[in-house]
Amino acid sequence: MSASLDNFTIVIFGAGSDLASRKLFPSIFQLARWGHMPPSFRVIGVGRQETGHEAFRWSVRERLMEHFPEAAGDTERLDTFCRSLFYVRVDLDDPVGYEVLHDEIMRQEEAAQACRNLMFYLSIPPSLAPAVVRNLGAAGLGGRERSCTGWRKLIAEKPYGQDLESARELNRVIDEVFDESQVYRIDHYLGKEPVQNIMVFRFSNGIFEPLWNRQYIAQVMITIAEDFGIRGRGGYYEEAGLLRDIIQNHGLQLLAAIAMEPPVDLDADSIRDEKSKILRSVRRFTPDSVRDSVVLGQYEGYLAERGVAPDSTVETFAAVKFYIDNWRWSGVPFYMKAGKNLAKSVTEIVITFRCPPQNYYGSYGGAACSTPNQVVLGIQPDETVAIRFGAKRPGEEMITDPVYMKFDYRSTFQSEGLTPYHRLLLDAIEGNQMNFIRRDSVEHSWSIIDSLKDSINGQVPELYPVHSWGPESSRIYG
Ligand code: BG6
């Protein structure tokens, strides 16, 4: 446990949210069990519901049992954890409740006779975020306040804004109340082990990086497929759609990790500088370019989901062709395909290399060469790195077959590792911003998505059958 963690309080805005139930409380409880939290650790849940500390403790206990059944077998720690939970009712856009929150924190400080280290976690719809940050500032709880020695940090969940304008406004408001060094914009994909491995794979090995450019790479394909629908989040999905839910953040962050230049060093800002440059270089869309670069889809039955408008044209699938206009990647297509209710759940990145100059061994499936080399980075469910190459099929004929050399994270390291939320919460506590998105990158990502949405204006998504690979016309995207 780090010394900086004494007297630590996490304040969760949206304590009743799906994310808090499924990810935050289980992760925080686990971290406490593993000894990463000090005995004086507290969680303050903030929400609109009229409820007290005791009722809140019971509700968290029940949610933990549901989403982290192991908790039931550790009643002693569960009891201790629940005793560290408190609740404050706040109407998020009304400054009055923040005074009550302030008083609760002061009460905890008096009880501990020490300043609290405060982490404010926003697990709320993006439209509410500016008001919450403003109200924290007005109640004297902002990060720029220097009345106490404890640190103050803000973690903001995605979606971070709804478009470039709202993201800029949120950044502006945050900047008034917190210093950028105290702000952690979370994208849980950046906490996944195989995503963190992308940089390690590229920059700790001598054999790949010399080939990692337009001269040797023909295309990159990023797939983020899920075999389930919107899981009851109709209201959210109607506002977000897949482009905002997946592509703007997870998809573009994967693209940036694959395409970035080597950083000067491993300092958080050195890495984030390079990612930001890539997002800046992604070619923006125009009404002309979207015609052959974007296919949107909606799964059959989406309109019957709870909270969805009967005539909704929200997309649950997108296939997009990106280009990065810089020296390394000019002319190389980066395909991205993501969707709900697809044939299977898989997230992977396939880097396909150019064919050798001579095709001696006959074409495979009509390709320009028999087996173009590929590096396949499996993110989930398989956490793997595979290299595909051609090998001679045994026998008299000179025919090649594609074969794979594969590294599997779990069987090699015999470890499940930390989940993304464990890792990112620890990083934020420790003050390591490397895997959090910086202000400029958020704005670049939104500017890409805004250009796409503006250009596509009015295009109705194509229907696709549940458990297929998306609309027919997206097949050209691989
Ligand atoms: C979330 C999206 O950010 O990521 C969900 O809102 C999506 O729609 C989820 O299902 C996928 O994350 P993971 O790690 O569960 O695959």
Coordinates of C-alpha atoms and ligand atoms in Angstrom, one line a residue:
M1 CA 0.0 0.0 0.0
S2 CA 1.3 3.4 -0.9
A3 CA 2.0 6.0 1.7
S4 CA 0.0 8.5 -0.3
L5 CA -3.0 6.5 0.4
D6 CA -3.5 7.4 4.1
N7 CA -6.9 8.8 4.8
F8 CA -8.3 8.1 1.4
T9 CA -11.9 8.7 0.3
I10 CA -13.5 7.9 -3.1
V11 CA -16.6 9.9 -3.9
I12 CA -18.6 8.1 -6.5
F13 CA -21.1 10.2 -8.5
G14 CA -23.6 7.7 -9.9
A15 CA -23.2 5.2 -7.1
G16 CA -26.4 3.4 -8.3
S17 CA -25.2 3.1 -11.9
D18 CA -24.7 -0.1 -13.8
L19 CA -21.0 0.6 -14.1
A20 CA -20.7 1.1 -10.3
S21 CA -22.5 -2.1 -9.7
R22 CA -20.7 -4.3 -12.2
K23 CA -17.2 -2.8 -12.1
L24 CA -16.4 -0.2 -9.5
F25 CA -17.7 -1.7 -6.3
P26 CA -16.3 -5.1 -7.1
S27 CA -12.9 -3.7 -8.1
I28 CA -12.7 -1.4 -5.0
F29 CA -13.7 -4.3 -2.7
Q30 CA -11.1 -6.5 -4.3
L31 CA -8.4 -3.8 -3.9
A32 CA -9.4 -3.5 -0.2
R33 CA -9.2 -7.3 0.2
W34 CA -5.7 -7.4 -1.3
G35 CA -4.5 -4.7 1.1
H36 CA -4.3 -1.8 -1.3
M37 CA -6.6 0.4 0.8
P38 CA -5.7 1.9 4.2
P39 CA -7.9 1.0 7.2
S40 CA -9.1 4.6 7.2
F41 CA -10.4 4.2 3.6
R42 CA -14.0 5.4 2.9
V43 CA -16.4 5.4 -0.1
I44 CA -19.0 8.1 -0.3
G45 CA -21.8 7.2 -2.7
V46 CA -23.6 10.1 -4.3
G47 CA -26.9 9.8 -6.0
R48 CA -30.4 11.3 -6.2
Q49 CA -32.1 8.5 -4.3
E50 CA -33.5 9.3 -0.8
T51 CA -31.6 6.7 1.2
G52 CA -29.4 6.6 4.3
H53 CA -25.9 5.1 5.0
E54 CA -27.4 1.7 6.2
A55 CA -29.7 1.2 3.2
F56 CA -26.8 2.1 0.9
R57 CA -24.5 -0.4 2.5
W58 CA -27.2 -3.1 2.0
S59 CA -27.6 -2.2 -1.6
V60 CA -23.9 -2.3 -2.3
R61 CA -23.6 -5.6 -0.4
E62 CA -26.4 -7.1 -2.6
R63 CA -24.9 -5.8 -5.8
L64 CA -21.5 -7.2 -4.8
M65 CA -23.0 -10.6 -4.2
E66 CA -24.6 -10.5 -7.6
H67 CA -21.6 -9.2 -9.6
F68 CA -18.7 -10.6 -7.6
P69 CA -20.1 -13.8 -6.0
E70 CA -16.7 -14.5 -4.3
A71 CA -17.6 -11.7 -1.9
A72 CA -20.1 -14.0 -0.2
G73 CA -17.3 -16.3 0.9
D74 CA -15.4 -13.5 2.7
T75 CA -18.0 -12.1 5.1
E76 CA -15.5 -10.7 7.5
R77 CA -13.9 -8.4 4.8
L78 CA -17.3 -7.7 3.3
D79 CA -18.6 -6.5 6.6
T80 CA -15.5 -4.3 7.1
F81 CA -15.9 -3.0 3.6
C82 CA -19.5 -2.2 4.0
R83 CA -18.8 -0.2 7.2
S84 CA -16.5 2.0 5.1
L85 CA -19.5 3.0 2.9
F86 CA -21.4 6.3 3.3
Y87 CA -24.1 7.9 1.2
V88 CA -25.0 11.5 0.5
R89 CA -28.1 12.5 -1.5
V90 CA -27.3 15.2 -4.1
D91 CA -29.3 16.5 -6.9
L92 CA -26.4 16.7 -9.3
D93 CA -27.3 20.1 -10.8
D94 CA -28.2 21.7 -7.5
P95 CA -25.3 23.3 -5.5
V96 CA -27.1 22.7 -2.1
G97 CA -26.3 19.0 -1.9
Y98 CA -22.6 19.7 -2.4
E99 CA -22.6 21.5 0.9
V100 CA -23.8 18.3 2.5
L101 CA -21.1 16.4 0.7
H102 CA -18.6 18.9 1.9
D103 CA -19.8 18.5 5.5
E104 CA -19.6 14.7 5.3
I105 CA -16.0 15.0 4.1
M106 CA -15.2 17.5 6.9
R107 CA -16.8 15.1 9.4
Q108 CA -14.5 12.3 8.2
E109 CA -11.5 14.6 8.4
E110 CA -12.3 15.6 12.0
A111 CA -12.8 11.9 12.9
A112 CA -9.4 11.0 11.5
Q113 CA -7.9 14.3 12.6
A114 CA -6.2 14.5 9.1
C115 CA -6.9 15.8 5.7
R116 CA -8.5 13.3 3.3
N117 CA -7.0 12.4 0.0
L118 CA -10.1 12.7 -2.3
M119 CA -10.9 11.0 -5.5
F120 CA -14.1 12.1 -7.3
Y121 CA -15.3 9.5 -9.7
L122 CA -17.8 10.5 -12.3
S123 CA -19.9 7.6 -13.4
I124 CA -22.7 9.7 -14.8
P125 CA -24.2 10.8 -18.2
P126 CA -21.9 13.2 -20.0
S127 CA -24.6 16.0 -19.9
L128 CA -24.4 16.1 -16.1
A129 CA -20.6 16.2 -15.8
P130 CA -20.1 20.0 -16.2
A131 CA -22.6 20.8 -13.5
V132 CA -21.0 18.4 -11.1
V133 CA -17.5 19.7 -11.6
R134 CA -18.7 23.3 -11.3
N135 CA -20.6 22.5 -8.1
L136 CA -17.6 20.7 -6.6
G137 CA -15.6 23.8 -7.3
A138 CA -18.2 26.1 -5.7
A139 CA -18.4 23.9 -2.6
G140 CA -14.6 24.2 -2.1
L141 CA -14.0 20.7 -3.1
G142 CA -12.0 21.4 -6.3
G143 CA -8.5 20.3 -7.0
R144 CA -7.2 23.8 -7.2
E145 CA -8.2 24.5 -3.5
R146 CA -5.1 24.5 -1.4
S147 CA -6.7 24.5 2.1
C148 CA -5.5 21.1 3.0
T149 CA -2.5 18.8 2.4
G150 CA -4.4 15.9 0.9
W151 CA -4.5 15.4 -2.9
R152 CA -7.6 15.7 -5.0
K153 CA -8.2 13.9 -8.2
L154 CA -11.0 13.6 -10.7
I155 CA -11.8 10.5 -12.7
A156 CA -14.1 11.0 -15.6
E157 CA -15.8 8.0 -17.3
K158 CA -16.5 7.8 -20.9
P159 CA -18.4 9.0 -22.8
Y160 CA -16.5 12.2 -22.2
G161 CA -18.9 14.7 -23.8
Q162 CA -21.2 13.9 -26.7
D163 CA -19.3 15.7 -29.4
L164 CA -16.4 18.1 -29.8
E165 CA -18.2 21.1 -28.6
S166 CA -19.5 19.5 -25.4
A167 CA -16.1 17.8 -24.8
R168 CA -14.4 21.2 -25.1
E169 CA -16.9 22.8 -22.7
L170 CA -16.4 20.0 -20.2
N171 CA -12.6 20.4 -20.5
R172 CA -13.0 24.1 -20.0
V173 CA -15.1 23.7 -16.9
I174 CA -12.7 21.1 -15.5
D175 CA -9.8 23.3 -16.1
E176 CA -11.3 26.0 -13.9
V177 CA -11.7 23.5 -11.0
F178 CA -8.9 21.0 -11.4
D179 CA -5.4 21.0 -12.8
E180 CA -4.8 18.7 -15.8
S181 CA -2.4 16.7 -13.7
Q182 CA -5.3 15.8 -11.4
V183 CA -7.6 14.7 -14.2
Y184 CA -7.9 11.0 -15.2
R185 CA -10.2 10.4 -18.2
I186 CA -10.7 6.7 -18.1
D187 CA -11.0 4.3 -21.0
H188 CA -11.0 0.9 -19.5
Y189 CA -9.6 -0.6 -22.7
L190 CA -6.3 1.0 -21.7
G191 CA -6.2 -1.1 -18.6
K192 CA -6.4 -4.4 -20.5
E193 CA -3.2 -6.3 -20.4
P194 CA -3.0 -7.1 -24.2
V195 CA -3.7 -3.4 -25.0
Q196 CA -0.8 -2.4 -22.7
N197 CA 1.2 -5.0 -24.4
I198 CA 0.9 -3.3 -27.8
M199 CA 3.5 -0.8 -27.0
V200 CA 5.7 -3.4 -25.4
F201 CA 5.4 -5.7 -28.4
R202 CA 6.3 -2.9 -30.8
F203 CA 9.0 -1.1 -28.9
S204 CA 10.8 -3.9 -26.9
N205 CA 11.4 -6.1 -29.9
G206 CA 13.8 -5.3 -32.7
I207 CA 12.2 -7.3 -35.4
F208 CA 8.8 -5.7 -35.9
E209 CA 9.4 -2.0 -35.7
P210 CA 11.6 -1.7 -38.9
L211 CA 8.6 -3.3 -40.8
W212 CA 6.0 -1.2 -39.0
N213 CA 5.2 1.3 -41.8
R214 CA 3.6 1.9 -45.2
Q215 CA 6.4 0.2 -47.0
Y216 CA 5.7 -3.2 -45.5
I217 CA 2.2 -3.1 -44.1
A218 CA -0.7 -3.3 -46.5
Q219 CA -3.6 -2.8 -44.1
V220 CA -4.6 -2.9 -40.5
M221 CA -8.0 -4.3 -39.3
I222 CA -9.3 -3.6 -35.9
T223 CA -12.4 -5.6 -34.8
I224 CA -14.4 -5.0 -31.7
A225 CA -17.3 -7.4 -31.9
E226 CA -19.8 -8.4 -29.2
D227 CA -22.3 -11.2 -29.5
F228 CA -24.8 -9.5 -27.2
G229 CA -27.1 -6.5 -27.7
I230 CA -27.4 -3.3 -25.7
R231 CA -28.2 -5.2 -22.4
G232 CA -31.1 -3.0 -21.3
R233 CA -29.2 0.3 -21.9
G234 CA -31.7 1.6 -24.4
G235 CA -31.8 5.2 -23.0
Y236 CA -28.0 5.4 -23.1
Y237 CA -27.7 3.8 -26.5
E238 CA -30.2 6.1 -28.1
E239 CA -28.0 9.1 -27.1
A240 CA -24.7 7.4 -27.9
G241 CA -24.9 4.9 -30.7
L242 CA -22.0 2.7 -31.5
L243 CA -19.8 5.4 -33.0
R244 CA -19.8 7.3 -29.7
D245 CA -19.9 4.2 -27.5
I246 CA -17.0 2.2 -29.0
I247 CA -15.3 3.9 -31.9
Q248 CA -14.7 7.3 -30.5
N249 CA -12.8 5.9 -27.5
H250 CA -11.9 2.2 -27.5
G251 CA -11.4 2.0 -31.3
L252 CA -9.4 5.1 -31.8
Q253 CA -7.3 4.4 -28.7
L254 CA -6.4 1.0 -30.2
L255 CA -5.6 2.7 -33.5
A256 CA -3.4 5.2 -31.8
A257 CA -1.4 2.5 -29.9
I258 CA -0.8 0.6 -33.2
A259 CA 0.2 3.7 -35.2
M260 CA 2.0 6.0 -32.7
E261 CA 5.7 6.8 -33.0
P262 CA 8.1 5.6 -30.3
P263 CA 7.9 7.9 -27.4
V264 CA 10.9 9.8 -26.1
D265 CA 10.6 7.9 -22.8
L266 CA 7.9 6.2 -20.7
D267 CA 6.7 9.4 -19.1
A268 CA 2.9 9.6 -19.3
D269 CA 3.1 12.8 -21.3
S270 CA 5.7 11.5 -23.7
I271 CA 3.4 8.6 -24.6
R272 CA 0.3 10.8 -24.7
D273 CA 2.1 13.2 -27.0
E274 CA 2.6 10.5 -29.6
K275 CA -1.0 9.2 -29.3
S276 CA -2.3 12.7 -29.7
K277 CA -0.2 13.3 -32.8
I278 CA -1.7 10.2 -34.4
L279 CA -5.3 11.3 -33.7
R280 CA -4.5 14.7 -35.1
S281 CA -3.2 13.0 -38.3
V282 CA -6.3 10.8 -38.8
R283 CA -7.9 12.1 -42.0
R284 CA -11.3 13.8 -41.3
F285 CA -14.3 12.7 -43.3
T286 CA -16.2 14.6 -45.9
P287 CA -19.5 13.8 -47.6
D288 CA -17.5 12.4 -50.5
S289 CA -15.2 10.3 -48.5
V290 CA -17.8 8.7 -46.3
R291 CA -19.5 7.1 -49.3
D292 CA -16.8 4.4 -49.6
S293 CA -15.4 4.6 -46.1
V294 CA -18.4 4.0 -43.7
V295 CA -21.1 1.5 -43.4
L296 CA -23.5 1.8 -40.4
G297 CA -25.9 -1.0 -39.3
Q298 CA -28.6 -1.7 -36.8
Y299 CA -29.4 -5.2 -35.6
E300 CA -32.9 -6.6 -36.3
G301 CA -34.9 -6.2 -33.1
Y302 CA -33.1 -3.2 -31.8
L303 CA -36.3 -1.1 -32.1
A304 CA -38.1 -3.5 -29.7
E305 CA -35.5 -2.9 -27.0
R306 CA -36.6 -1.1 -23.8
G307 CA -36.0 2.7 -24.0
V308 CA -35.5 2.7 -27.8
A309 CA -37.6 5.0 -30.1
P310 CA -39.8 2.9 -32.5
D311 CA -38.3 4.7 -35.4
S312 CA -34.8 5.0 -34.1
T313 CA -32.0 5.3 -36.7
V314 CA -29.2 4.8 -34.1
E315 CA -26.4 2.6 -35.2
T316 CA -25.4 -0.6 -33.4
F317 CA -22.7 -1.4 -35.9
A318 CA -20.1 0.5 -37.8
A319 CA -17.4 -0.4 -40.4
V320 CA -15.1 2.5 -41.0
K321 CA -12.0 3.0 -43.2
F322 CA -9.5 5.4 -41.6
Y323 CA -6.4 6.9 -43.1
I324 CA -3.6 8.5 -41.2
D325 CA -1.9 11.3 -43.1
N326 CA 1.6 11.1 -41.9
W327 CA 5.0 9.8 -43.2
R328 CA 4.7 6.4 -41.7
W329 CA 1.2 5.5 -42.7
S330 CA 0.3 7.5 -45.8
G331 CA -2.0 5.4 -48.0
V332 CA -2.4 2.5 -45.5
P333 CA -6.1 1.8 -44.7
F334 CA -7.0 1.2 -41.1
Y335 CA -10.3 -0.7 -41.1
M336 CA -12.4 -0.7 -38.0
K337 CA -15.4 -2.9 -37.5
A338 CA -17.4 -2.9 -34.3
G339 CA -20.9 -3.9 -33.4
K340 CA -23.4 -5.4 -31.0
N341 CA -25.2 -8.7 -31.5
L342 CA -22.6 -10.0 -34.0
A343 CA -21.6 -13.6 -34.6
K344 CA -19.1 -13.8 -31.7
S345 CA -17.4 -11.7 -29.1
V346 CA -13.9 -10.9 -30.2
T347 CA -11.6 -8.0 -30.1
E348 CA -8.4 -8.2 -32.2
I349 CA -6.1 -6.3 -34.4
V350 CA -4.8 -7.9 -37.6
I351 CA -1.8 -6.3 -39.3
T352 CA -1.4 -7.6 -42.8
F353 CA 1.9 -7.2 -44.5
R354 CA 2.6 -6.7 -48.2
C355 CA 3.2 -9.7 -50.4
P356 CA 6.7 -10.7 -51.4
P357 CA 7.7 -9.4 -54.8
Q358 CA 7.3 -12.8 -56.5
N359 CA 4.4 -15.1 -56.1
Y360 CA 5.9 -18.6 -56.7
Y361 CA 3.5 -20.8 -54.9
G362 CA 0.0 -20.2 -56.2
S363 CA -2.6 -17.9 -54.8
Y364 CA -4.6 -18.7 -51.8
G365 CA -8.2 -17.7 -52.1
G366 CA -7.4 -15.5 -55.1
A367 CA -5.1 -13.3 -53.0
A368 CA -2.2 -11.4 -54.6
C369 CA 0.1 -13.8 -52.7
S370 CA -0.5 -17.2 -51.2
T371 CA -0.3 -16.2 -47.6
P372 CA 0.3 -12.6 -46.8
N373 CA 2.1 -12.4 -43.4
Q374 CA 0.0 -11.2 -40.6
V375 CA 0.5 -10.2 -37.0
V376 CA -2.7 -10.8 -35.0
L377 CA -3.0 -9.2 -31.6
G378 CA -5.8 -10.9 -29.7
I379 CA -7.2 -8.6 -27.1
Q380 CA -10.2 -10.7 -25.9
P381 CA -11.4 -13.3 -25.2
D382 CA -8.0 -14.7 -26.4
E383 CA -5.1 -12.7 -25.1
T384 CA -2.6 -13.7 -27.7
V385 CA -0.1 -12.6 -30.3
A386 CA 0.1 -14.7 -33.4
I387 CA 2.3 -14.4 -36.5
R388 CA 1.0 -15.9 -39.7
F389 CA 3.3 -17.1 -42.4
G390 CA 3.2 -19.6 -45.2
A391 CA 4.6 -23.1 -44.8
K392 CA 4.9 -25.9 -47.4
R393 CA 2.1 -28.4 -47.2
P394 CA 3.7 -31.9 -46.8
G395 CA 3.6 -33.8 -50.1
E396 CA 4.8 -33.7 -53.6
E397 CA 3.4 -30.4 -54.7
M398 CA 4.8 -27.0 -53.8
I399 CA 1.7 -25.6 -52.1
T400 CA 1.8 -23.3 -49.1
D401 CA -0.6 -23.3 -46.3
P402 CA -1.0 -20.4 -43.7
V403 CA 0.3 -21.4 -40.3
Y404 CA 0.6 -19.6 -37.0
M405 CA 3.1 -19.1 -34.3
K406 CA 1.2 -18.1 -31.2
F407 CA 1.9 -16.7 -27.8
D408 CA -0.9 -17.0 -25.2
Y409 CA -0.8 -14.7 -22.2
R410 CA -2.6 -16.9 -19.8
S411 CA -0.8 -20.1 -20.5
T412 CA 2.6 -18.5 -20.7
F413 CA 2.3 -16.4 -17.5
Q414 CA -0.2 -18.7 -15.7
S415 CA -1.9 -15.6 -14.4
E416 CA -5.2 -13.9 -14.7
G417 CA -3.6 -10.6 -13.9
L418 CA -5.5 -7.5 -12.7
T419 CA -8.7 -6.4 -14.4
P420 CA -8.7 -3.1 -16.2
Y421 CA -10.5 -1.3 -13.3
H422 CA -8.2 -2.7 -10.7
R423 CA -5.2 -1.5 -12.7
L424 CA -6.5 1.9 -13.6
L425 CA -7.8 2.7 -10.1
L426 CA -4.4 1.9 -8.7
D427 CA -2.7 4.0 -11.4
A428 CA -4.9 6.9 -10.6
I429 CA -4.3 6.6 -6.9
E430 CA -0.6 6.4 -7.6
G431 CA -0.8 9.4 -9.9
N432 CA 0.2 7.6 -13.1
Q433 CA -1.6 9.2 -16.0
M434 CA 0.0 7.1 -18.7
N435 CA -3.1 5.1 -19.4
F436 CA -5.6 7.9 -19.2
I437 CA -6.7 10.1 -22.0
R438 CA -5.4 13.6 -22.2
R439 CA -7.5 16.6 -23.0
D440 CA -6.1 17.1 -26.5
S441 CA -6.6 13.5 -27.5
V442 CA -10.2 13.6 -26.4
E443 CA -10.8 16.6 -28.6
H444 CA -9.0 15.1 -31.6
S445 CA -11.1 11.9 -31.3
W446 CA -14.3 13.9 -31.2
S447 CA -13.3 16.0 -34.1
I448 CA -12.8 12.7 -36.1
I449 CA -16.2 11.3 -35.1
D450 CA -17.9 14.7 -35.6
S451 CA -16.6 14.9 -39.2
L452 CA -17.9 11.4 -39.8
K453 CA -21.3 12.1 -38.3
D454 CA -21.7 15.4 -40.0
S455 CA -20.7 13.9 -43.4
I456 CA -23.0 10.9 -43.1
N457 CA -25.9 13.1 -42.2
G458 CA -29.2 11.3 -42.5
Q459 CA -27.9 8.0 -43.7
V460 CA -30.1 5.3 -42.3
P461 CA -28.2 2.2 -40.9
E462 CA -28.7 -1.0 -42.8
L463 CA -30.4 -3.8 -40.8
Y464 CA -28.5 -6.9 -40.1
P465 CA -29.6 -10.2 -38.6
V466 CA -28.6 -10.9 -34.9
H467 CA -25.5 -13.1 -34.7
S468 CA -24.3 -12.2 -38.2
W469 CA -21.2 -10.3 -39.1
G470 CA -23.2 -7.1 -39.8
P471 CA -24.7 -5.6 -42.9
E472 CA -24.0 -7.3 -46.2
S473 CA -22.3 -4.1 -47.6
S474 CA -19.7 -4.1 -44.8
R475 CA -18.1 -7.3 -46.1
I476 CA -15.7 -5.3 -48.2
Y477 CA -14.1 -4.2 -44.9
G478 CA -12.8 -7.7 -44.3
Ligands
BG6_1 C1 -18.1 -0.1 -22.8 C2 -19.3 0.1 -23.7 O1 -17.3 1.1 -22.7 O2 -17.3 -1.2 -23.2 C3 -20.1 -1.2 -23.8 O3 -20.1 1.1 -23.2 C4 -19.2 -2.4 -24.2 O4 -21.1 -1.0 -24.8 C5 -18.0 -2.4 -23.2 O5 -20.0 -3.5 -24.1 C6 -17.0 -3.5 -23.7 O6 -16.0 -3.6 -22.7 P1 -15.5 -5.0 -22.3 O7 -14.2 -4.7 -21.6 O8 -16.5 -5.6 -21.4 O9 -15.3 -5.8 -23.5

